[in-house]
CSV table of C-alpha atoms and ligand atoms in Angstrom, one decimal:
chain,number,residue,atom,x,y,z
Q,600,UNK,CA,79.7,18.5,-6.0
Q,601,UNK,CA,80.7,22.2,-6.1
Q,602,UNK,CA,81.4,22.2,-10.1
Q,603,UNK,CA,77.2,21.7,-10.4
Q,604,UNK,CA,75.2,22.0,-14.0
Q,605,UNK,CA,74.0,24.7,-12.4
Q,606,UNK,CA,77.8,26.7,-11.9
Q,607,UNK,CA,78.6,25.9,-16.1
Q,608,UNK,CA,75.4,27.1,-17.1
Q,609,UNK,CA,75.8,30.8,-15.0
Q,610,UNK,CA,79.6,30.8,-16.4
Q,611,UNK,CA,78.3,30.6,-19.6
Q,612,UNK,CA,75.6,33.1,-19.4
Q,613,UNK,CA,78.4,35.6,-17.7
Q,614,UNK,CA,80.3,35.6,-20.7
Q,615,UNK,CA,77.9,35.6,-23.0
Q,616,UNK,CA,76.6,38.9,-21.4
Q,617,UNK,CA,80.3,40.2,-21.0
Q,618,UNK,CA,80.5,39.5,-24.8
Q,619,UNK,CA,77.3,42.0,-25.1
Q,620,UNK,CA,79.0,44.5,-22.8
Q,621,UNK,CA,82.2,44.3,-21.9
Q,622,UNK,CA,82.1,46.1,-18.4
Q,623,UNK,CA,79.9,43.2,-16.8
Q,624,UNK,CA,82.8,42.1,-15.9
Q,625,UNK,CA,84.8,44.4,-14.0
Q,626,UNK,CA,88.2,43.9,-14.9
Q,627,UNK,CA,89.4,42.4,-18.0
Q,628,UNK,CA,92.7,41.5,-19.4
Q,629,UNK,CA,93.1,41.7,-23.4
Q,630,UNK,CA,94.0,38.3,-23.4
Q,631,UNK,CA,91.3,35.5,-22.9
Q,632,UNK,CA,88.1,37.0,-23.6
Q,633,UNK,CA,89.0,38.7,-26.8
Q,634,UNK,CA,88.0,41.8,-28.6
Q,635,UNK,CA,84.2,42.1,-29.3
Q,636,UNK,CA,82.4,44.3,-32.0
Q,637,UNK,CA,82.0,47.1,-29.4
Q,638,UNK,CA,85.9,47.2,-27.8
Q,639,UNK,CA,87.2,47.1,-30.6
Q,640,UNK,CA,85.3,50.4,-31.5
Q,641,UNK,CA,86.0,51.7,-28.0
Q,642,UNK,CA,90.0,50.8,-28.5
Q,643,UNK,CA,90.0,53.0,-31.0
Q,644,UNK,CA,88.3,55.5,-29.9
Q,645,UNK,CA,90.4,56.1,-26.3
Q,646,UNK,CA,93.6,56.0,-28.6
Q,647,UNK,CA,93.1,58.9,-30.9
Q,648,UNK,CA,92.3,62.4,-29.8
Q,649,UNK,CA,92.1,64.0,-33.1
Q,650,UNK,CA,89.3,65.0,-34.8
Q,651,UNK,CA,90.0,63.1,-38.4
Q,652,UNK,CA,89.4,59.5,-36.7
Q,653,UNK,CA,85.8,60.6,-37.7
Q,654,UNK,CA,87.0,60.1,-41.1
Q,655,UNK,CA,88.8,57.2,-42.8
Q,656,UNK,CA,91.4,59.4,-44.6
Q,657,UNK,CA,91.6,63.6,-44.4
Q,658,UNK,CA,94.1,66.0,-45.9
Q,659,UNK,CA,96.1,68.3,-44.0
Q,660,UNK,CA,97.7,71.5,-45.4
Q,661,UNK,CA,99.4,74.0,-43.6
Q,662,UNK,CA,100.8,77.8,-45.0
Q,663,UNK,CA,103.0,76.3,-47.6
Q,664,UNK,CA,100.1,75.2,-49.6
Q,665,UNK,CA,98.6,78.7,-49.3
Q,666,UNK,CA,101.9,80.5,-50.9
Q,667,UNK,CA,101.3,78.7,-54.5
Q,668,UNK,CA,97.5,79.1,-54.4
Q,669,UNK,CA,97.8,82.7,-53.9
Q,670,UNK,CA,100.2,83.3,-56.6
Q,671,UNK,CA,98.1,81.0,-59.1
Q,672,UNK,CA,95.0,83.6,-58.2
Q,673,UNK,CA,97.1,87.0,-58.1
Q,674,UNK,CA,99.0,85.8,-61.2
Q,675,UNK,CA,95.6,84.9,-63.0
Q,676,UNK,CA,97.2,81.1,-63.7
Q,677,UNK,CA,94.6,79.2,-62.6
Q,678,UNK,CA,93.7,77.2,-65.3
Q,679,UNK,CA,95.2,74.1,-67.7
Q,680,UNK,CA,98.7,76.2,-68.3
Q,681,UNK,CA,100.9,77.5,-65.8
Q,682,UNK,CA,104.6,76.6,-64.4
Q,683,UNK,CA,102.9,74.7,-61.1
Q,684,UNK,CA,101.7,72.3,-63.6
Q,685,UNK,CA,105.0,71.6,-65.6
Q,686,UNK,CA,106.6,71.6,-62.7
Q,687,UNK,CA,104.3,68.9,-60.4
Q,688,UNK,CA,105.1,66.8,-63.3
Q,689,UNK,CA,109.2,67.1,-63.1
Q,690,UNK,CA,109.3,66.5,-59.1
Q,691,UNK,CA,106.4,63.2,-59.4
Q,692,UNK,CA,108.7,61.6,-62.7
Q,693,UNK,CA,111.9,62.3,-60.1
Q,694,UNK,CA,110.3,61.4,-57.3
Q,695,UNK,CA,108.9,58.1,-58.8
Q,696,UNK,CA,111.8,57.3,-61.2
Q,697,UNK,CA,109.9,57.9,-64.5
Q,698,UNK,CA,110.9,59.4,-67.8
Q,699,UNK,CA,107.4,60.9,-68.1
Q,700,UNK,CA,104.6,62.0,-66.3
Q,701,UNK,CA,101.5,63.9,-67.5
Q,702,UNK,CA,99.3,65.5,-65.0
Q,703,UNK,CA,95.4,65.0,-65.6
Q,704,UNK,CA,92.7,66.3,-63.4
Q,705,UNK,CA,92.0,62.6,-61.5
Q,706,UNK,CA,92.7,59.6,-61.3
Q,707,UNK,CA,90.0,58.2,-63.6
Q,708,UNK,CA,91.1,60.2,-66.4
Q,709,UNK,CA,94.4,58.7,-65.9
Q,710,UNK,CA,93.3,55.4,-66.3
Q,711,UNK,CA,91.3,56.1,-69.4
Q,712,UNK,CA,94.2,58.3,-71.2
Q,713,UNK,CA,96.9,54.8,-70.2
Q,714,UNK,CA,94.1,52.5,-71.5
Q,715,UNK,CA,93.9,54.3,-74.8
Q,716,UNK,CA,97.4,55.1,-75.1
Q,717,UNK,CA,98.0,51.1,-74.6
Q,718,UNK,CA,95.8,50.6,-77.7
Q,719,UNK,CA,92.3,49.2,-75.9
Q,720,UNK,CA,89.9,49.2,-78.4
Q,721,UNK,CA,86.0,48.8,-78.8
Q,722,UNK,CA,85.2,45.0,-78.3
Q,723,UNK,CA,88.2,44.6,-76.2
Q,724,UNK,CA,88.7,42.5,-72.9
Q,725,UNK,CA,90.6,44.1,-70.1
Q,726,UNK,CA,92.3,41.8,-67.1
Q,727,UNK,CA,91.2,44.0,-63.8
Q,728,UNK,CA,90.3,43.0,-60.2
Q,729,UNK,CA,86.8,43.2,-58.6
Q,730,UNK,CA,88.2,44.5,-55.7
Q,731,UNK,CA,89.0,48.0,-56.5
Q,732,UNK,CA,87.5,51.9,-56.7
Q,733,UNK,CA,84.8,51.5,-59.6
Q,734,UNK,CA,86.6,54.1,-61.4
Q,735,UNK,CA,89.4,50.9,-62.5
Q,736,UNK,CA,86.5,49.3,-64.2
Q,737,UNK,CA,85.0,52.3,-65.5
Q,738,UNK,CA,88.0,53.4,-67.5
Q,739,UNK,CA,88.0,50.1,-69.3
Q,740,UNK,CA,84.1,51.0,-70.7
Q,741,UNK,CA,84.6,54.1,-71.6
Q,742,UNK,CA,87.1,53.2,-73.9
Q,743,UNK,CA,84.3,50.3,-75.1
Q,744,UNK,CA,86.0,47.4,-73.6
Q,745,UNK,CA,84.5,44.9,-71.0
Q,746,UNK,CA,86.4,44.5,-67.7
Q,747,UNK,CA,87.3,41.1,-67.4
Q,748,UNK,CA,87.7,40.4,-63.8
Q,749,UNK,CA,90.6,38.4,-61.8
Q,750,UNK,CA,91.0,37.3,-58.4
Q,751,UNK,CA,93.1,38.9,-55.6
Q,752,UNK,CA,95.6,37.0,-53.0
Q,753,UNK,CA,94.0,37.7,-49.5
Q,754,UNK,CA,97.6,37.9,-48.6
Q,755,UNK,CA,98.7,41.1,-50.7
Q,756,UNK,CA,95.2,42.0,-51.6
Q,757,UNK,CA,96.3,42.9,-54.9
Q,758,UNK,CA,96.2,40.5,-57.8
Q,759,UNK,CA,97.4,36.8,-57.6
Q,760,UNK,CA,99.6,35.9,-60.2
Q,761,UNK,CA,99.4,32.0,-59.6
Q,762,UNK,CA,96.1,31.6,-60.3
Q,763,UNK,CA,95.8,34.3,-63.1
Q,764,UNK,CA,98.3,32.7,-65.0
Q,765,UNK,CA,96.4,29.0,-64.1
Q,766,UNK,CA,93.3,30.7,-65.3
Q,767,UNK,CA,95.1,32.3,-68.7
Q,768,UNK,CA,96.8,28.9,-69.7
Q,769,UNK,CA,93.1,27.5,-69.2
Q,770,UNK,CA,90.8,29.9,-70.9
Q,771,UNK,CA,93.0,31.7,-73.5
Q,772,UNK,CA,95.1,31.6,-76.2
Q,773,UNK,CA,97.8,33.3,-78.1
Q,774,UNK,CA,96.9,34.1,-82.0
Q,775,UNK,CA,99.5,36.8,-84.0
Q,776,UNK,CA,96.6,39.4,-82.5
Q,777,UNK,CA,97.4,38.5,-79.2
Q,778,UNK,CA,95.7,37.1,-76.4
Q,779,UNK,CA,92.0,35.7,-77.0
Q,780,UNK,CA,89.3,34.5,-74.9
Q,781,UNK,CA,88.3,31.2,-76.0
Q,782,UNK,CA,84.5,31.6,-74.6
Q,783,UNK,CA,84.0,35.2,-76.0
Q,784,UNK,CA,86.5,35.4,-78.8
Q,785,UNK,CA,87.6,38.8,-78.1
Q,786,UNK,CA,91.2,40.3,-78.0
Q,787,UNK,CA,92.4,40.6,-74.5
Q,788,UNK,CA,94.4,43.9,-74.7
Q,789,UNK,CA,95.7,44.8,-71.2
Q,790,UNK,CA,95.9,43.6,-67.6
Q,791,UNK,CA,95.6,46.3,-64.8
Q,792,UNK,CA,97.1,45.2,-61.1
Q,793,UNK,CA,95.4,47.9,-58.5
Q,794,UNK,CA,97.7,48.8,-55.2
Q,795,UNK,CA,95.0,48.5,-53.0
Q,796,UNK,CA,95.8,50.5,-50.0
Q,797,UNK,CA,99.1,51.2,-50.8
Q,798,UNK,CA,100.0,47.1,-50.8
Q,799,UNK,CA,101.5,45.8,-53.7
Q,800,UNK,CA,102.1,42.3,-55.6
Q,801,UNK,CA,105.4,41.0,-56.4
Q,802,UNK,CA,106.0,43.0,-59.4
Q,803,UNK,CA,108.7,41.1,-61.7
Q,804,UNK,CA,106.4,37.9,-61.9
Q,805,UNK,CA,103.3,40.2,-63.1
Q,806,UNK,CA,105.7,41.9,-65.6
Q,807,UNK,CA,106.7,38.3,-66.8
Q,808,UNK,CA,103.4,37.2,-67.0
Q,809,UNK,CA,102.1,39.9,-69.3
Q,810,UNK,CA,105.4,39.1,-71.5
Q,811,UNK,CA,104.0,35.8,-71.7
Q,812,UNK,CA,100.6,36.7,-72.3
Q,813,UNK,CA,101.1,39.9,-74.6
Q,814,UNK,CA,99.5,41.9,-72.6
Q,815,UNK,CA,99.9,45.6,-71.9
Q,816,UNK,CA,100.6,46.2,-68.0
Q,817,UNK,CA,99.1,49.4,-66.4
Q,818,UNK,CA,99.7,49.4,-62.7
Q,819,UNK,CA,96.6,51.5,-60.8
Q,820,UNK,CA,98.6,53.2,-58.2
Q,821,UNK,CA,96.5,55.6,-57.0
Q,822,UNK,CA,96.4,54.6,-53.4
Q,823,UNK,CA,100.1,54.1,-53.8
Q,824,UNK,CA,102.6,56.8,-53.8
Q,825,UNK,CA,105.4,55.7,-51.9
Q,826,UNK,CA,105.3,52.3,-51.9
Q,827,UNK,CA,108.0,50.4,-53.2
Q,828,UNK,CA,108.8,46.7,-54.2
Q,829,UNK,CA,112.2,45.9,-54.2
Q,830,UNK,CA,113.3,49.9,-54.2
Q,831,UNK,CA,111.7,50.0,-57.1
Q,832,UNK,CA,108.6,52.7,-57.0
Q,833,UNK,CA,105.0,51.0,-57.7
Q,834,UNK,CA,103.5,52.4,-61.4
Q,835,UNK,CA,107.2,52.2,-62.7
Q,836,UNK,CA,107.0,48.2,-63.3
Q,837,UNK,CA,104.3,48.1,-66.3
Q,838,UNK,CA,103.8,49.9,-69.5
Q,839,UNK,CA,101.8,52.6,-67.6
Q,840,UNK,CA,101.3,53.5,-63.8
Q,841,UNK,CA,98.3,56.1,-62.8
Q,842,UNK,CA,97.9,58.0,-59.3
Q,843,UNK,CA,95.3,59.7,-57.9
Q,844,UNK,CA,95.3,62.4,-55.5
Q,845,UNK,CA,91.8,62.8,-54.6
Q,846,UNK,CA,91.3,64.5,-51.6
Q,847,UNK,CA,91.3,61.0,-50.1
Q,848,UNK,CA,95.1,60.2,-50.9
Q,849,UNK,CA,98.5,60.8,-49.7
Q,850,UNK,CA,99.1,63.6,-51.0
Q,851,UNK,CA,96.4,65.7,-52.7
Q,852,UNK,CA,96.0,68.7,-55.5
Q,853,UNK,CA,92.1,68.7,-54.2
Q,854,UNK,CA,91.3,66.6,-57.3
Q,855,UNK,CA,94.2,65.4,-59.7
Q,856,UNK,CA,95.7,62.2,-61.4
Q,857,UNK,CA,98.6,61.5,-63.5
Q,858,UNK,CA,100.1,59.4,-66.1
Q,859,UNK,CA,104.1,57.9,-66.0
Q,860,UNK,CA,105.3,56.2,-68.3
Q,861,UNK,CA,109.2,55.2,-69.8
Q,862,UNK,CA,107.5,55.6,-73.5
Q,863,UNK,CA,108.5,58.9,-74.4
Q,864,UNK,CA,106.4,58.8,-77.5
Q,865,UNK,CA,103.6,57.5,-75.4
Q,866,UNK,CA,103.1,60.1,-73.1
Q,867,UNK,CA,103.2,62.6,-75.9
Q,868,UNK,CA,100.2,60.9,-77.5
Q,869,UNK,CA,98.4,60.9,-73.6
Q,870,UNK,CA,99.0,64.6,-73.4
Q,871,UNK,CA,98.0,65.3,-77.2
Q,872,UNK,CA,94.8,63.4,-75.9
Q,873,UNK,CA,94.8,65.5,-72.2
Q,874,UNK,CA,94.5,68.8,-73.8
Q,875,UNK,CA,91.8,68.4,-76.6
Q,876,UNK,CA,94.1,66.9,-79.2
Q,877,UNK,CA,94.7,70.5,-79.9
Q,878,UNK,CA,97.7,71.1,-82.2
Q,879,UNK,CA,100.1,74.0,-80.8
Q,880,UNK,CA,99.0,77.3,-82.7
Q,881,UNK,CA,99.4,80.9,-81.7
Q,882,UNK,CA,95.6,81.5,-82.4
Q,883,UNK,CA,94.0,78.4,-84.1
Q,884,UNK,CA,91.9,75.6,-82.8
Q,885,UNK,CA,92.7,72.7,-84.7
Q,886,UNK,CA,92.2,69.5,-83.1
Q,887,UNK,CA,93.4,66.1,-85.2
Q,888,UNK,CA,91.0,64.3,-83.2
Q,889,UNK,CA,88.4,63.6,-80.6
Q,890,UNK,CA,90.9,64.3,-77.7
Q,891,UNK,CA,89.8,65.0,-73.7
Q,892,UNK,CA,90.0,67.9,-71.4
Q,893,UNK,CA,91.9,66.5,-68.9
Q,894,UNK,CA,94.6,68.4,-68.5
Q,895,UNK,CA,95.7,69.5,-64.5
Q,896,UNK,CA,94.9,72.9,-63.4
Q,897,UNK,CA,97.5,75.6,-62.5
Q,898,UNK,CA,95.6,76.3,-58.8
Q,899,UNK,CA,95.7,72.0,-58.3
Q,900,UNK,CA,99.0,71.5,-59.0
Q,901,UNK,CA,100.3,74.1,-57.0
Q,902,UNK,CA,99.0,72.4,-54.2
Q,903,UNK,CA,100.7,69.0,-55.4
Q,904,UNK,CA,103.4,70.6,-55.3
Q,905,UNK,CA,103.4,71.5,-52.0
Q,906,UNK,CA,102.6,68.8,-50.8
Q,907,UNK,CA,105.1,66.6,-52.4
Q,908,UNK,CA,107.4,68.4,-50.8
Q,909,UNK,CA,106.1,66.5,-47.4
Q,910,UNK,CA,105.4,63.1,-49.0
Q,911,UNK,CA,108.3,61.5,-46.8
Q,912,UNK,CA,107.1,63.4,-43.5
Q,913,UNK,CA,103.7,62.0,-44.7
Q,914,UNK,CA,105.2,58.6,-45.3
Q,915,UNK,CA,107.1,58.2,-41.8
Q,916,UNK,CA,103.5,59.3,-39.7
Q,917,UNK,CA,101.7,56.8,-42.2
Q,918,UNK,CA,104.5,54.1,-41.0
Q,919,UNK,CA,104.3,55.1,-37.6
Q,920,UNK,CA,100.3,54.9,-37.8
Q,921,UNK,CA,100.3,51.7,-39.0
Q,922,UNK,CA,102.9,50.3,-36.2
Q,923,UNK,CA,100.4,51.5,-33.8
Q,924,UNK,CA,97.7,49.5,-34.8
Q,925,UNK,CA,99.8,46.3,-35.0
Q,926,UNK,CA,100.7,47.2,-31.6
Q,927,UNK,CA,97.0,48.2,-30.3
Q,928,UNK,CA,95.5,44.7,-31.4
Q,929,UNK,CA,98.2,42.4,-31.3
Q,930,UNK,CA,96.9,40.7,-28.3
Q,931,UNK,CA,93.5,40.2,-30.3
Q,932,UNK,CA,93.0,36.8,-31.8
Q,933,UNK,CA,89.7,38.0,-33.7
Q,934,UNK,CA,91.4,40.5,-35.6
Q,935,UNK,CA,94.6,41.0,-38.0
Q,936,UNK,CA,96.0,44.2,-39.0
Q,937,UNK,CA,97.1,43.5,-43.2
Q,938,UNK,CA,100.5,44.1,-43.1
Q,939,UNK,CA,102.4,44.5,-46.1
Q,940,UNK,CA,104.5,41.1,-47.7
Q,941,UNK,CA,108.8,41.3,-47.4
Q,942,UNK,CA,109.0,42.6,-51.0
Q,943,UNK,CA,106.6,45.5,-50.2
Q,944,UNK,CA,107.8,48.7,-48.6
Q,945,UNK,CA,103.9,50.4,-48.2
Q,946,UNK,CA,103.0,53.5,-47.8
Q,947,UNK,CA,100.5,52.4,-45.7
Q,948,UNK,CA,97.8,54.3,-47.4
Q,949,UNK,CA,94.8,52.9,-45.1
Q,950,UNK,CA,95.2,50.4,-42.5
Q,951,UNK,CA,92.7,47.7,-42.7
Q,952,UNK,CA,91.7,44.2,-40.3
Q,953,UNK,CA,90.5,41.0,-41.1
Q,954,UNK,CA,88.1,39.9,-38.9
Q,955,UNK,CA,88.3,36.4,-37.4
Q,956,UNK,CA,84.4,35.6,-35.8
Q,957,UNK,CA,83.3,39.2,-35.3
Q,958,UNK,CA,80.8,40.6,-37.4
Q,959,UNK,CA,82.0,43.1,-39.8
Q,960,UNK,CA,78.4,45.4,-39.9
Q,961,UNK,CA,78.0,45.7,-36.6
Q,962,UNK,CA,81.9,46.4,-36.2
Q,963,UNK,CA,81.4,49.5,-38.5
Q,964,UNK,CA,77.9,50.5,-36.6
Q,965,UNK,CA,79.5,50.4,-33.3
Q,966,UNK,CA,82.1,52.4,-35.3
Q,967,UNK,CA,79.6,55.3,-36.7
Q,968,UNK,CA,77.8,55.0,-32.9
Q,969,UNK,CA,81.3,56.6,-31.7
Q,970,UNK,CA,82.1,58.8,-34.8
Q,971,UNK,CA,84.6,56.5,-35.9
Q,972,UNK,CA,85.4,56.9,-40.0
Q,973,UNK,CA,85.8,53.2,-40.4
Q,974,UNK,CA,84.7,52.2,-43.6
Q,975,UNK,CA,84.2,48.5,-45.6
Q,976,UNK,CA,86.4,47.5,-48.8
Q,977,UNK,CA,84.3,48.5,-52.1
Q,978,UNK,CA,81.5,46.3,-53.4
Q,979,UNK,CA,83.4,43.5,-55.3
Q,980,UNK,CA,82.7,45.4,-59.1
Q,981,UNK,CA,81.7,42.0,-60.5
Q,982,UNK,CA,78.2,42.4,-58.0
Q,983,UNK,CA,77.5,45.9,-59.4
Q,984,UNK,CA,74.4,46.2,-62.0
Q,985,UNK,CA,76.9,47.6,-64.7
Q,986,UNK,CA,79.0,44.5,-64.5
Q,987,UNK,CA,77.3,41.8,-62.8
Q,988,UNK,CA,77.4,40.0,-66.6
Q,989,UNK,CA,80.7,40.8,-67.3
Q,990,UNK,CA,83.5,37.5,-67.4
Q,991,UNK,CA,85.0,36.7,-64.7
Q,992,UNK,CA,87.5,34.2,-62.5
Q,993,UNK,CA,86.2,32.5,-59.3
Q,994,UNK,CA,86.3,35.0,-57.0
Q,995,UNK,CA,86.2,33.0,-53.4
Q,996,UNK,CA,89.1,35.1,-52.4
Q,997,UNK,CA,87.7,38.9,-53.0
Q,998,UNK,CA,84.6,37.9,-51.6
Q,999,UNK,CA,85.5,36.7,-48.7
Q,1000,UNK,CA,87.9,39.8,-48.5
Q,1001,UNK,CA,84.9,42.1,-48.8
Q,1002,UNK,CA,82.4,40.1,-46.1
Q,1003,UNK,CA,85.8,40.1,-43.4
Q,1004,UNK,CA,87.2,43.1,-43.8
Q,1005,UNK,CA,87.0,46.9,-41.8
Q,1006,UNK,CA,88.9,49.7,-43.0
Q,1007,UNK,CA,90.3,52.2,-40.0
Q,1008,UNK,CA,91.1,56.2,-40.0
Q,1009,UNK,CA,94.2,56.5,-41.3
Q,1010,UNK,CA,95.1,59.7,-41.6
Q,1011,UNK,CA,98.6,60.9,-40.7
Q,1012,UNK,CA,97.5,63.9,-38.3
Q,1013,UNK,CA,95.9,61.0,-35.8
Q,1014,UNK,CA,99.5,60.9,-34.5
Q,1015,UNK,CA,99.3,64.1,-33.3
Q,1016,UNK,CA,98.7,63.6,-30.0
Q,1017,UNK,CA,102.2,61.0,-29.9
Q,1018,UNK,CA,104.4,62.7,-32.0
W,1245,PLP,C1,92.2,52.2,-56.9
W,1245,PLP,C2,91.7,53.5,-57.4
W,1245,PLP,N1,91.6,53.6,-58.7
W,1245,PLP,C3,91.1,54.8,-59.2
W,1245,PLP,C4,90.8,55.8,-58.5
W,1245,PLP,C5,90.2,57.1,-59.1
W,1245,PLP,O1,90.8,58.2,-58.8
W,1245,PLP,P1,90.0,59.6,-58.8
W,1245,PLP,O2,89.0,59.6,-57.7
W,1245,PLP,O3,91.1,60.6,-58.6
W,1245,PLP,O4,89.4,59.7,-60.1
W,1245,PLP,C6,90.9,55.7,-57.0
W,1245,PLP,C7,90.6,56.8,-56.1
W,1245,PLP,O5,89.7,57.5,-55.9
W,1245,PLP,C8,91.3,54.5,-56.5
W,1245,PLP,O6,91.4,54.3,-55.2
């Protein structure tokens, strides 16, 4: 018979080998065969021209920037006072809809400043995810609390309300204190939803469920400027809402984070805290308290404020960006671009795939082989040393986030070549 053993075995060693190296084979149609570990790099790497897709996320500034810098440096304003700093604060609290904003020098500081201004004390539990920057869980310590962590949707990435609130009505209750844990006994002060990669929950039902719970809300937005749930900007939902702009981010001062915040009396006490806890004298240093220097730079926020200006240019080459890649693997069953749910208008920070069968390491090796910045999520927090003992949900859902997941360049000058 023509169909022998002998023809199955050699079809099946021919793809095997084609799954090796994908020119064995001479042509090949997307569909079929699929995307391997090495195509998927190559894909890539034949669409973008531009020298950033060796990196997962670079800034780009252009003369604009240069006009503020110079007058911070000819002016001698380059420090914690100056009119670039009053003034990145106005256009983020208009840009975001806030009443306040205070401008610290990162992100991390900005967590810290919202965690102390929401009353965390020593002793404290704080709700967080384990899939975030370390710098969400970090804040929590310094202000002596433990980070308590929670499980994320692998749908939004970002915190899942179902099963925290499950996992609250099980494990806690509510005293005249507040929320306690009913293993540890300690006060649960705050909850803290991260926008990881710009993506977002559905906002109202978290702001409900820390109602129900009595528990502060601060929104970690620092991978989110300019994205939205239901028109409504992320950061603006909770008590508090912190951004970063790290070189790394949308928009960036070189380093620099901020606070907003509807609580007018609030944000006072964060900037009182920013700037030493120095009370306003002509010539005297008194300080009513151990306070931080945190506060923004004159020479950083005039870049902000530059590039603020082109947040929405930004924001349409981000949206564009992201299109691309749905479009560039859309044929490939072994991979899914995270796209953001209905509710979510993203910003698209980074675009990032699930992988279905390949294997994520040597994804990102056949990645670094072509100079490709792709990059894994973070180490879920609750594996580090610092907080491999600290409470925690089951967390099936960031792990397998983690072990499935390859982070690609994003940033928005790859489109040069297109636009
Ligand atoms: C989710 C998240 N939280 C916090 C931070 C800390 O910001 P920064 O690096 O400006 O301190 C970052 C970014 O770096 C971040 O991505």
């Amino acid at each position: 018979m023509f169909w022998s053993k002998g023809w199955s075995e050699f079809l099946i060693k021919l793809l095997h080998l084609q799954k090796q190296n994908p020119f064995i084979l001479l042509k090949r149609s997307n569909r079929g065969f699929g995307v391997t570990e090495k195509t998927l790099a190559q894909k890539i790497r034949n669409t973008f021209s531009d020298s950033s897709v060796q990196a997962i996320h670079e800034p780009k500034f252009d003369s604009s920037e240069l006009e503020g810098v110079k007058e911070c440096i000819e002016t001698g304003w380059v420090s914690t006072a100056g009119k670039f700093v009053n003034s990145f604060e106005e256009k983020l609290a208009y840009y975001v809809k806030a009443d306040n904003c205070v401008a610290v020098v990162n992100g991390t500081s900005a967590l810290h400043l919202a965690l102390l201004a929401a009353n965390v004390a020593a002793g404290d539990e704080v709700l967080l995810p384990s899939l975030t920057f370390v710098a969400t869980a970090n804040a929590a310590v310094y202000c002596g609390a433990v980070p308590h962590f929670v499980e994320v949707s692998e749908q939004t990435l970002c915190v899942d309300v179902k099963k925290l609130r499950n996992y609250l009505r099980e494990s806690f209750y509510l005293k005249e204190e507040g929320l306690v844990n009913k293993l540890s006994g300690a006060r649960v002060t705050a909850l803290i939803v991260v926008h990881v990669l710009g993506f977002a929950p559905y906002m109202p039902e978290l702001v409900a469920l820390a109602k129900e719970f009595r528990l502060k809300l601060i929104e970690d937005a620092s991978e989110s400027l300019g994205t939205f749930v239901d028109q409504k900007h992320t950061g603006t939902f909770g008590d508090f809402g912190t951004f970063s702009f790290n070189g790394n981010k949308i928009i960036t001062c070189g380093g620099g984070g901020a606070v907003v915040t509807n609580d007018s009396g609030a944000a006072a006490t964060i900037k009182h805290l920013s700037t030493t806890a120095k009370m306003p004298h002509s010539w005297e240093f008194y300080h009513d308290q151990v306070g931080y220097n945190y506060r923004m730079p004159n020479l950083n926020a005039a870049l902000g404020c530059s590039q603020l200006d082109r947040l929405t240019h930004k924001l349409e080459q981000k949206k564009r960006l992201h299109k691309l890649y749905v479009e560039m693997f859309s044929d490939d069953e072994e991979l899914h671009v995270f796209e953001a749910p209905s509710f979510c208008e993203s910003n698209y920070w980074l675009n990032g795939v699930r992988l279905r069968g390949l294997d994520k390491s040597r994804v990102l090796e056949n990645c670094a082989e072509l100079k490709i910045g792709a990059r894994p999520f973070w180490i879920p927090l609750h594996t580090l040393p610092a907080f491999k003992n600290a409470p925690r949900m089951d967390m099936s859902a960031t792990e397998a986030l983690y072990n499935s997941t390859v982070l690609l360049p994003s940033s928005p000058q790859l489109l040069k070549r297109e636009s």
